[in-house]
Amino acid sequence: MVHDIVQKVMANMQISGSVSGMHGVFKDMNDAINASIEAQKKVCTMTLDQREQIISLIRKKTHENAEILANMGVNETGMGNVGDKILKHHLTADKVPGTEDISTIAWSGDRGLTLVEMGPFGVIGAITPATNPSETVICNCIGMLAGGNTVVFNPHPNAKKTTIYTINMINEASIEAGGPDNIAVTVEAPTLDTSAIMMKHPSIHLLVATGGPGVVTAVLSSGKRAIGAGAGNPPVLVDETADIRKAAQDIVNGCTFDNNLPCIAEKEIVAVDSVADELMNYMISENGCYLASKEIQDKLVQTVFTPKGALNRKCVGRSAQTLLAMVGVNVGPEIRCIVFEGQKEHPLIAEELMMPILGMVRVKSFEEGVETAVWLEHGNRHSAHIHSKNVDHITTYARALDTAILVKNGPSYAALGFGGEGYCTFTIASRTGEGLTAAHSFTKSRRCTMSDSLCIR
């Protein structure tokens, strides 16, 4: 039934014409921005309780539409898997902070009262990826609306239909809760040109980019305040003190979640020599991993990279079964991940693939492992993971990697509140320093002082 609904929705959203009946969708980027400006004038006068009523309905609709959005994302982009995307939507609805993240600091003394409050930027411009199209839009909208903002999206063109459906859903939630239309807007046909219009518009004072290094560099070069959530190549280090059997399970579960699309997912393994064979054995014998021979590795390199060395987009976010079929190896769906051992310079190890391919680098010692992991992370300061029972090792590794996210003795997705504590986000701004963004990230600090008054002590 869900499949039929998705097919009908996709068929009705032929972007060659207009998207009739869709809230927040415009032909022209300037019209979209103007609508967002008008909506923000209303949003900024709303109480936190009124904003939270809209957010509550966004959460409800996200739960109700989780299967449809997951299917649409996979059907349109070809990336990821439906089951994990359903989980990601429920996680977004449950664990992305709303207005509870907006707080006030107060000082009271002999000379009066001073408040520091979080105020809105106004209209925010956001660029979103094809890897997590609807999840990122919902996550951004909840946080940005909580802060009193509206948002203009320029989504990845390969995910425009999924994004448009999501934006329409968000605006329907606002209208049903008594809020304005166009709290989130976009254009029917997003391009580099529409992105440029958005970034240069004088009424947009904050830009938020979730995606590859290209879009992050673009917003950071805009001359405006920007939050950039870019690339990572998260290593996972396994030392001699780790629970090897659990480490194997956690690493494969984290790597294969949504076919390795999350930027925080394990991309390569660094294992101390004394435990490397045991780790590889558990991954293959108990966790659905396929050990690739040198011949298969070479074929994978030729397949997943273009002749110019770029990633083959037809391979990104595909399953291990699909990737192996591309190189002439037929396996069943029980094979979740492709593993092999190689040097750190191996292209399937050194490059961020966003595919369930895990190369393992064998090192002589923990110290060599840290140096190797730092090299592999390439200074992105995004995410890194470790399996160890040695607190000193964990501390040394955390300081050396200096990443926005570090997961100890668990799968990578624990960092997003899935099997771990804390809130969820899909905009992780390692490059600009905000880390895991939430409503507070999309506000500016405002200080208000009452001199020589309101102190009653």
Short mmCIF file of C-alpha atoms in Angstrom, two decimals:
data_model
loop_
_atom_site.label_atom_id
_atom_site.label_comp_id
_atom_site.label_asym_id
_atom_site.label_seq_id
_atom_site.Cartn_x
_atom_site.Cartn_y
_atom_site.Cartn_z
CA MET A 1 0.00 0.00 0.00
CA VAL A 2 2.82 2.42 0.89
CA HIS A 3 4.51 1.58 -2.42
CA ASP A 4 1.33 2.52 -4.31
CA ILE A 5 1.05 5.80 -2.41
CA VAL A 6 4.67 6.65 -3.16
CA GLN A 7 4.30 5.87 -6.84
CA LYS A 8 1.20 8.06 -7.02
CA VAL A 9 2.91 10.93 -5.21
CA MET A 10 6.00 10.71 -7.41
CA ALA A 11 3.88 10.57 -10.56
CA ASN A 12 1.96 13.68 -9.51
CA MET A 13 5.17 15.59 -8.87
CA GLN A 14 6.56 15.96 -12.35
CA ILE A 15 8.74 18.99 -11.87
CA SER A 16 8.73 19.87 -15.57
CA GLY A 17 5.53 21.77 -14.91
CA SER A 18 4.23 23.39 -11.77
CA VAL A 19 3.76 21.71 -8.43
CA SER A 20 0.15 22.60 -7.92
CA GLY A 21 -1.34 22.54 -4.44
CA MET A 22 2.06 22.29 -2.71
CA HIS A 23 2.64 24.72 0.15
CA GLY A 24 5.96 26.54 0.15
CA VAL A 25 7.00 25.69 -3.42
CA PHE A 26 7.74 28.43 -5.96
CA LYS A 27 9.00 28.71 -9.51
CA ASP A 28 11.25 31.66 -8.73
CA MET A 29 13.77 31.79 -5.87
CA ASN A 30 13.14 35.48 -5.21
CA ASP A 31 9.42 34.78 -4.82
CA ALA A 32 10.25 31.97 -2.39
CA ILE A 33 12.47 34.27 -0.33
CA ASN A 34 9.85 37.04 -0.27
CA ALA A 35 7.24 34.57 0.98
CA SER A 36 9.63 33.41 3.68
CA ILE A 37 10.25 37.01 4.75
CA GLU A 38 6.51 37.60 5.19
CA ALA A 39 6.10 34.35 7.13
CA GLN A 40 8.98 35.26 9.44
CA LYS A 41 7.28 38.52 10.36
CA LYS A 42 4.51 36.39 11.85
CA VAL A 43 6.74 33.72 13.34
CA CYS A 44 8.85 36.22 15.29
CA THR A 45 5.73 37.49 17.09
CA MET A 46 4.65 34.00 18.14
CA THR A 47 5.20 32.77 21.66
CA LEU A 48 7.46 29.81 22.30
CA ASP A 49 4.36 27.81 23.14
CA GLN A 50 2.82 28.63 19.74
CA ARG A 51 6.03 27.61 17.97
CA GLU A 52 6.09 24.39 19.96
CA GLN A 53 2.53 23.59 18.88
CA ILE A 54 3.68 23.71 15.25
CA ILE A 55 6.74 21.61 16.05
CA SER A 56 4.56 19.02 17.79
CA LEU A 57 2.48 18.66 14.64
CA ILE A 58 5.64 18.40 12.50
CA ARG A 59 6.75 15.54 14.74
CA LYS A 60 3.35 13.84 14.44
CA LYS A 61 3.29 14.15 10.66
CA THR A 62 6.86 12.87 10.43
CA HIS A 63 5.88 9.73 12.31
CA GLU A 64 2.81 9.30 10.11
CA ASN A 65 4.76 9.84 6.87
CA ALA A 66 7.96 7.98 7.84
CA GLU A 67 7.39 5.09 5.44
CA ILE A 68 6.34 7.34 2.56
CA LEU A 69 9.31 9.68 3.03
CA ALA A 70 11.74 6.76 3.34
CA ASN A 71 10.42 5.12 0.19
CA MET A 72 10.44 8.41 -1.71
CA GLY A 73 14.05 9.08 -0.73
CA VAL A 74 15.26 5.68 -1.89
CA ASN A 75 13.16 5.71 -5.06
CA GLU A 76 14.29 9.16 -6.10
CA THR A 77 17.98 9.03 -5.19
CA GLY A 78 18.68 5.30 -5.42
CA MET A 79 20.63 5.60 -2.17
CA GLY A 80 20.20 4.00 1.24
CA ASN A 81 17.63 1.46 2.34
CA VAL A 82 14.02 1.97 3.30
CA GLY A 83 14.09 0.22 6.68
CA ASP A 84 16.90 2.35 8.07
CA LYS A 85 15.45 5.55 6.63
CA ILE A 86 12.16 4.81 8.40
CA LEU A 87 14.11 4.55 11.67
CA LYS A 88 15.89 7.84 10.91
CA HIS A 89 12.58 9.64 10.46
CA HIS A 90 11.21 8.34 13.75
CA LEU A 91 14.48 9.32 15.42
CA THR A 92 14.22 12.81 13.94
CA ALA A 93 10.64 13.20 15.14
CA ASP A 94 11.48 12.02 18.65
CA LYS A 95 14.92 13.43 19.39
CA VAL A 96 15.52 16.70 17.51
CA PRO A 97 15.22 19.48 20.14
CA GLY A 98 12.51 22.12 19.82
CA THR A 99 11.90 25.22 21.93
CA GLU A 100 13.28 23.49 25.03
CA ASP A 101 16.70 24.26 23.55
CA ILE A 102 16.02 28.02 23.73
CA SER A 103 17.27 29.30 27.08
CA THR A 104 17.94 32.54 28.93
CA ILE A 105 20.92 33.58 31.05
CA ALA A 106 20.28 36.11 33.83
CA TRP A 107 22.45 38.13 36.20
CA SER A 108 20.88 40.00 39.10
CA GLY A 109 22.77 42.23 41.53
CA ASP A 110 22.94 45.58 43.24
CA ARG A 111 23.03 47.42 39.93
CA GLY A 112 19.99 45.78 38.38
CA LEU A 113 19.13 42.90 36.06
CA THR A 114 20.74 41.67 32.83
CA LEU A 115 19.28 39.03 30.52
CA VAL A 116 20.94 37.27 27.59
CA GLU A 117 18.37 35.71 25.30
CA MET A 118 18.42 33.79 22.04
CA GLY A 119 16.87 35.79 19.20
CA PRO A 120 16.17 34.76 15.61
CA PHE A 121 18.39 35.51 12.65
CA GLY A 122 15.21 35.95 10.57
CA VAL A 123 15.22 34.12 7.24
CA ILE A 124 17.83 31.37 6.97
CA GLY A 125 19.14 29.95 3.70
CA ALA A 126 19.81 26.19 3.78
CA ILE A 127 21.41 23.78 1.33
CA THR A 128 20.52 20.13 1.88
CA PRO A 129 21.96 16.85 0.51
CA ALA A 130 20.55 13.91 -1.42
CA THR A 131 21.82 11.48 1.20
CA ASN A 132 19.34 12.50 3.93
CA PRO A 133 16.91 14.76 2.05
CA SER A 134 13.75 14.71 4.15
CA GLU A 135 15.51 13.99 7.46
CA THR A 136 17.75 17.05 7.11
CA VAL A 137 14.85 19.33 6.11
CA ILE A 138 12.73 18.22 9.08
CA CYS A 139 15.66 18.46 11.48
CA ASN A 140 16.58 21.96 10.26
CA CYS A 141 12.97 23.17 10.29
CA ILE A 142 12.32 22.09 13.87
CA GLY A 143 15.44 23.84 15.16
CA MET A 144 15.14 26.94 13.01
CA LEU A 145 11.45 27.45 13.78
CA ALA A 146 12.09 26.95 17.49
CA GLY A 147 14.54 29.84 17.26
CA GLY A 148 11.94 32.07 15.58
CA ASN A 149 13.25 31.75 12.03
CA THR A 150 11.84 30.70 8.70
CA VAL A 151 13.98 28.89 6.13
CA VAL A 152 14.58 28.87 2.38
CA PHE A 153 15.87 25.54 1.10
CA ASN A 154 17.94 24.90 -2.00
CA PRO A 155 17.97 21.08 -1.97
CA HIS A 156 20.12 18.74 -4.01
CA PRO A 157 18.44 18.45 -7.45
CA ASN A 158 18.47 14.65 -7.22
CA ALA A 159 16.21 14.80 -4.16
CA LYS A 160 13.91 17.68 -5.07
CA LYS A 161 10.67 15.67 -5.12
CA THR A 162 11.27 14.20 -1.68
CA THR A 163 12.22 17.64 -0.39
CA ILE A 164 9.15 19.30 -1.87
CA TYR A 165 6.87 16.70 -0.31
CA THR A 166 8.57 17.27 3.05
CA ILE A 167 8.29 21.06 2.85
CA ASN A 168 4.61 20.81 1.96
CA MET A 169 4.09 18.53 4.99
CA ILE A 170 5.83 21.03 7.29
CA ASN A 171 3.73 23.94 6.07
CA GLU A 172 0.55 21.89 6.45
CA ALA A 173 1.56 21.31 10.08
CA SER A 174 2.01 25.05 10.60
CA ILE A 175 -1.33 25.94 9.05
CA GLU A 176 -3.15 23.25 11.06
CA ALA A 177 -1.58 24.61 14.26
CA GLY A 178 -2.71 28.15 13.47
CA GLY A 179 0.66 29.31 12.17
CA PRO A 180 1.58 30.89 8.83
CA ASP A 181 2.20 29.19 5.52
CA ASN A 182 5.71 29.28 4.03
CA ILE A 183 7.67 28.71 7.23
CA ALA A 184 9.76 26.53 4.90
CA VAL A 185 10.04 27.25 1.18
CA THR A 186 11.90 26.03 -1.87
CA VAL A 187 11.82 26.17 -5.66
CA GLU A 188 10.47 23.63 -8.14
CA ALA A 189 13.81 23.25 -9.91
CA PRO A 190 16.80 23.89 -7.62
CA THR A 191 20.07 24.67 -9.41
CA LEU A 192 23.42 26.30 -8.75
CA ASP A 193 21.85 29.54 -9.98
CA THR A 194 18.99 29.40 -7.47
CA SER A 195 21.53 28.60 -4.77
CA ALA A 196 23.55 31.68 -5.73
CA ILE A 197 20.45 33.88 -5.58
CA MET A 198 19.66 32.55 -2.11
CA MET A 199 23.18 33.03 -0.79
CA LYS A 200 23.46 36.60 -2.12
CA HIS A 201 20.01 37.81 -1.07
CA PRO A 202 20.32 40.76 1.34
CA SER A 203 17.49 39.53 3.58
CA ILE A 204 19.23 36.24 4.35
CA HIS A 205 21.80 36.69 7.11
CA LEU A 206 22.62 33.08 8.02
CA LEU A 207 23.48 30.22 5.66
CA VAL A 208 23.48 26.55 6.64
CA ALA A 209 25.01 23.94 4.34
CA THR A 210 24.76 20.21 4.90
CA GLY A 211 26.67 18.27 2.26
CA GLY A 212 30.05 17.85 0.64
CA PRO A 213 33.09 20.13 0.83
CA GLY A 214 31.99 22.07 -2.27
CA VAL A 215 28.76 23.48 -0.83
CA VAL A 216 30.37 24.12 2.54
CA THR A 217 33.17 26.10 0.92
CA ALA A 218 30.58 28.04 -1.08
CA VAL A 219 28.66 29.24 1.99
CA LEU A 220 31.86 30.00 3.89
CA SER A 221 32.97 32.15 0.95
CA SER A 222 29.66 34.03 0.80
CA GLY A 223 30.68 36.85 3.13
CA LYS A 224 27.81 35.94 5.47
CA ARG A 225 27.61 34.06 8.74
CA ALA A 226 27.59 30.38 7.78
CA ILE A 227 27.29 26.99 9.42
CA GLY A 228 29.01 24.27 7.43
CA ALA A 229 28.38 20.55 7.92
CA GLY A 230 30.80 18.91 5.54
CA ALA A 231 32.67 15.73 4.79
CA GLY A 232 34.31 13.28 7.14
CA ASN A 233 36.16 9.98 6.83
CA PRO A 234 35.59 8.54 10.31
CA PRO A 235 38.11 5.92 11.39
CA VAL A 236 37.40 3.38 14.10
CA LEU A 237 40.35 2.19 16.17
CA VAL A 238 40.28 -1.21 17.90
CA ASP A 239 42.99 -1.84 20.49
CA GLU A 240 44.10 -4.95 22.36
CA THR A 241 41.82 -4.27 25.36
CA ALA A 242 38.56 -4.13 23.38
CA ASP A 243 35.69 -6.61 23.52
CA ILE A 244 36.49 -7.86 20.01
CA ARG A 245 33.27 -9.74 19.39
CA LYS A 246 31.16 -6.73 20.37
CA ALA A 247 33.44 -4.39 18.43
CA ALA A 248 32.91 -6.42 15.27
CA GLN A 249 29.14 -6.29 15.67
CA ASP A 250 29.04 -2.57 16.50
CA ILE A 251 31.37 -1.60 13.64
CA VAL A 252 29.42 -3.53 11.01
CA ASN A 253 26.07 -2.28 12.33
CA GLY A 254 27.29 1.31 12.26
CA CYS A 255 28.94 1.00 8.85
CA THR A 256 25.97 -0.61 7.14
CA PHE A 257 23.26 1.64 8.62
CA ASP A 258 21.46 3.19 5.63
CA ASN A 259 24.21 1.73 3.43
CA ASN A 260 26.89 3.92 5.06
CA LEU A 261 25.28 7.23 4.04
CA PRO A 262 25.53 8.94 7.46
CA CYS A 263 28.62 11.16 7.56
CA ILE A 264 29.38 9.84 11.05
CA ALA A 265 29.45 6.16 9.99
CA GLU A 266 32.55 4.01 10.28
CA LYS A 267 34.46 4.33 6.99
CA GLU A 268 37.61 2.34 7.80
CA ILE A 269 39.12 0.26 10.62
CA VAL A 270 42.49 0.64 12.30
CA ALA A 271 43.24 -2.50 14.32
CA VAL A 272 46.16 -3.39 16.55
CA ASP A 273 47.97 -6.46 15.16
CA SER A 274 47.27 -8.70 18.16
CA VAL A 275 43.49 -8.49 17.64
CA ALA A 276 43.18 -7.81 13.90
CA ASP A 277 42.67 -11.44 12.82
CA GLU A 278 40.08 -12.09 15.53
CA LEU A 279 38.20 -8.93 14.59
CA MET A 280 38.14 -9.86 10.90
CA ASN A 281 36.99 -13.39 11.76
CA TYR A 282 34.03 -12.13 13.81
CA MET A 283 33.00 -9.67 11.09
CA ILE A 284 32.96 -12.42 8.47
CA SER A 285 31.59 -15.34 10.50
CA GLU A 286 28.95 -13.54 12.57
CA ASN A 287 28.13 -10.20 10.94
CA GLY A 288 27.48 -10.82 7.26
CA CYS A 289 30.76 -9.53 5.82
CA TYR A 290 32.30 -10.60 2.49
CA LEU A 291 36.10 -10.78 2.37
CA ALA A 292 37.22 -9.21 -0.91
CA SER A 293 40.25 -10.66 -2.66
CA LYS A 294 42.90 -8.46 -4.28
CA GLU A 295 41.18 -9.02 -7.63
CA ILE A 296 37.78 -7.93 -6.29
CA GLN A 297 39.35 -4.93 -4.56
CA ASP A 298 40.85 -3.80 -7.86
CA LYS A 299 37.51 -4.23 -9.62
CA LEU A 300 35.77 -2.25 -6.89
CA VAL A 301 38.28 0.60 -7.27
CA GLN A 302 37.60 0.69 -11.00
CA THR A 303 33.84 0.64 -10.35
CA VAL A 304 33.29 3.02 -7.46
CA PHE A 305 35.60 5.71 -8.85
CA THR A 306 35.29 7.49 -12.18
CA PRO A 307 38.32 7.70 -14.53
CA LYS A 308 38.98 11.18 -13.08
CA GLY A 309 39.07 9.83 -9.54
CA ALA A 310 35.68 11.12 -8.37
CA LEU A 311 33.11 8.91 -6.66
CA ASN A 312 30.76 7.09 -8.99
CA ARG A 313 27.38 8.42 -7.83
CA LYS A 314 25.73 5.20 -9.02
CA CYS A 315 27.60 3.39 -6.26
CA VAL A 316 27.07 5.79 -3.34
CA GLY A 317 24.60 4.45 -0.78
CA ARG A 318 24.16 1.12 -2.53
CA SER A 319 24.09 -2.18 -0.66
CA ALA A 320 27.03 -4.57 -0.47
CA GLN A 321 25.00 -7.03 -2.53
CA THR A 322 24.52 -4.43 -5.29
CA LEU A 323 28.17 -3.33 -5.26
CA LEU A 324 29.42 -6.91 -5.48
CA ALA A 325 27.04 -7.62 -8.37
CA MET A 326 28.63 -4.67 -10.21
CA VAL A 327 31.97 -6.50 -10.11
CA GLY A 328 30.55 -9.90 -11.03
CA VAL A 329 30.10 -11.42 -7.57
CA ASN A 330 26.65 -12.75 -6.74
CA VAL A 331 25.76 -12.97 -3.06
CA GLY A 332 22.57 -13.03 -1.05
CA PRO A 333 21.06 -10.22 1.05
CA GLU A 334 22.71 -11.70 4.14
CA ILE A 335 25.96 -10.05 2.97
CA ARG A 336 25.85 -6.58 4.51
CA CYS A 337 29.40 -5.33 4.18
CA ILE A 338 32.53 -5.78 2.06
CA VAL A 339 35.75 -6.08 4.07
CA PHE A 340 39.45 -6.44 3.26
CA GLU A 341 42.86 -5.63 4.72
CA GLY A 342 45.07 -3.01 3.13
CA GLN A 343 47.46 -0.12 3.59
CA LYS A 344 46.10 3.25 4.71
CA GLU A 345 46.83 4.71 1.26
CA HIS A 346 44.47 2.22 -0.45
CA PRO A 347 41.82 4.30 -2.28
CA LEU A 348 38.97 2.30 -0.74
CA ILE A 349 40.36 3.21 2.69
CA ALA A 350 41.73 6.72 2.28
CA GLU A 351 38.67 8.14 0.48
CA GLU A 352 35.24 8.68 2.04
CA LEU A 353 33.02 6.33 0.04
CA MET A 354 29.58 6.39 1.71
CA MET A 355 29.27 2.71 0.78
CA PRO A 356 29.33 -0.42 2.98
CA ILE A 357 32.99 -1.12 2.18
CA LEU A 358 35.31 -1.42 5.18
CA GLY A 359 39.05 -1.64 4.74
CA MET A 360 41.14 -2.61 7.76
CA VAL A 361 44.62 -1.20 8.39
CA ARG A 362 46.78 -3.37 10.65
CA VAL A 363 49.13 -1.50 13.01
CA LYS A 364 51.82 -2.68 15.42
CA SER A 365 50.73 -0.62 18.42
CA PHE A 366 48.08 1.69 19.80
CA GLU A 367 50.38 4.66 19.22
CA GLU A 368 50.78 3.79 15.55
CA GLY A 369 47.03 3.30 15.40
CA VAL A 370 46.39 6.84 16.62
CA GLU A 371 48.80 8.28 14.04
CA THR A 372 47.13 6.24 11.30
CA ALA A 373 43.63 7.30 12.36
CA VAL A 374 44.63 10.98 12.41
CA TRP A 375 46.01 10.62 8.86
CA LEU A 376 42.87 8.87 7.63
CA GLU A 377 40.53 11.46 9.15
CA HIS A 378 42.24 14.08 6.95
CA GLY A 379 41.73 16.92 9.41
CA ASN A 380 37.98 17.10 8.88
CA ARG A 381 37.48 17.01 12.66
CA HIS A 382 34.10 15.40 12.03
CA SER A 383 33.76 11.98 13.67
CA ALA A 384 35.92 9.18 15.01
CA HIS A 385 35.28 6.02 16.99
CA ILE A 386 37.21 3.68 19.26
CA HIS A 387 36.77 0.29 20.90
CA SER A 388 38.91 0.05 24.03
CA LYS A 389 38.63 -0.60 27.76
CA ASN A 390 41.71 1.50 28.47
CA VAL A 391 40.60 4.95 29.63
CA ASP A 392 44.03 6.44 28.93
CA HIS A 393 43.90 5.12 25.37
CA ILE A 394 40.41 6.58 24.85
CA THR A 395 41.56 9.94 26.22
CA THR A 396 44.69 10.02 24.05
CA TYR A 397 42.70 9.10 20.95
CA ALA A 398 40.00 11.70 21.64
CA ARG A 399 42.58 14.47 22.05
CA ALA A 400 44.50 13.46 18.94
CA LEU A 401 41.47 13.22 16.65
CA ASP A 402 39.78 16.36 18.04
CA THR A 403 36.48 15.57 16.32
CA ALA A 404 32.95 16.90 16.85
CA ILE A 405 31.82 13.33 17.57
CA LEU A 406 33.66 10.49 19.29
CA VAL A 407 31.86 7.23 20.03
CA LYS A 408 33.44 4.84 22.52
CA ASN A 409 32.55 1.13 22.50
CA GLY A 410 29.39 1.45 20.42
CA PRO A 411 28.11 1.82 16.85
CA SER A 412 28.55 5.25 15.29
CA TYR A 413 24.83 6.01 15.25
CA ALA A 414 24.79 6.04 19.07
CA ALA A 415 26.11 9.60 18.71
CA LEU A 416 22.76 10.64 17.23
CA GLY A 417 20.73 9.30 20.12
CA PHE A 418 19.97 5.95 18.47
CA GLY A 419 21.11 3.52 21.12
CA GLY A 420 22.87 6.34 22.94
CA GLU A 421 22.07 9.42 25.00
CA GLY A 422 21.65 12.92 23.62
CA TYR A 423 19.72 14.64 20.88
CA CYS A 424 19.61 13.94 17.15
CA THR A 425 20.70 16.13 14.26
CA PHE A 426 21.70 15.61 10.63
CA THR A 427 23.63 18.88 10.39
CA ILE A 428 26.94 18.30 12.16
CA ALA A 429 29.06 21.40 11.77
CA SER A 430 32.59 20.24 12.46
CA ARG A 431 34.25 22.70 10.11
CA THR A 432 32.67 25.83 11.60
CA GLY A 433 32.70 24.61 15.18
CA GLU A 434 29.02 24.38 16.14
CA GLY A 435 29.21 20.58 16.34
CA LEU A 436 25.81 18.92 16.56
CA THR A 437 23.43 21.73 15.68
CA ALA A 438 20.10 22.36 17.39
CA ALA A 439 17.74 25.31 17.87
CA HIS A 440 20.35 27.32 19.79
CA SER A 441 22.69 27.11 16.78
CA PHE A 442 20.24 29.12 14.69
CA THR A 443 19.91 32.04 17.08
CA LYS A 444 21.94 35.11 17.92
CA SER A 445 22.73 36.35 21.41
CA ARG A 446 20.88 39.45 22.63
CA ARG A 447 21.70 41.19 25.92
CA CYS A 448 19.08 43.31 27.68
CA THR A 449 20.01 45.30 30.81
CA MET A 450 17.79 47.05 33.38
CA SER A 451 20.05 49.42 35.28
CA ASP A 452 19.57 49.93 39.04
CA SER A 453 16.16 48.22 38.98
CA LEU A 454 14.49 44.84 39.57
CA CYS A 455 16.98 43.79 42.22
CA ILE A 456 14.86 42.96 45.30
CA ARG A 457 17.43 41.17 47.48
#
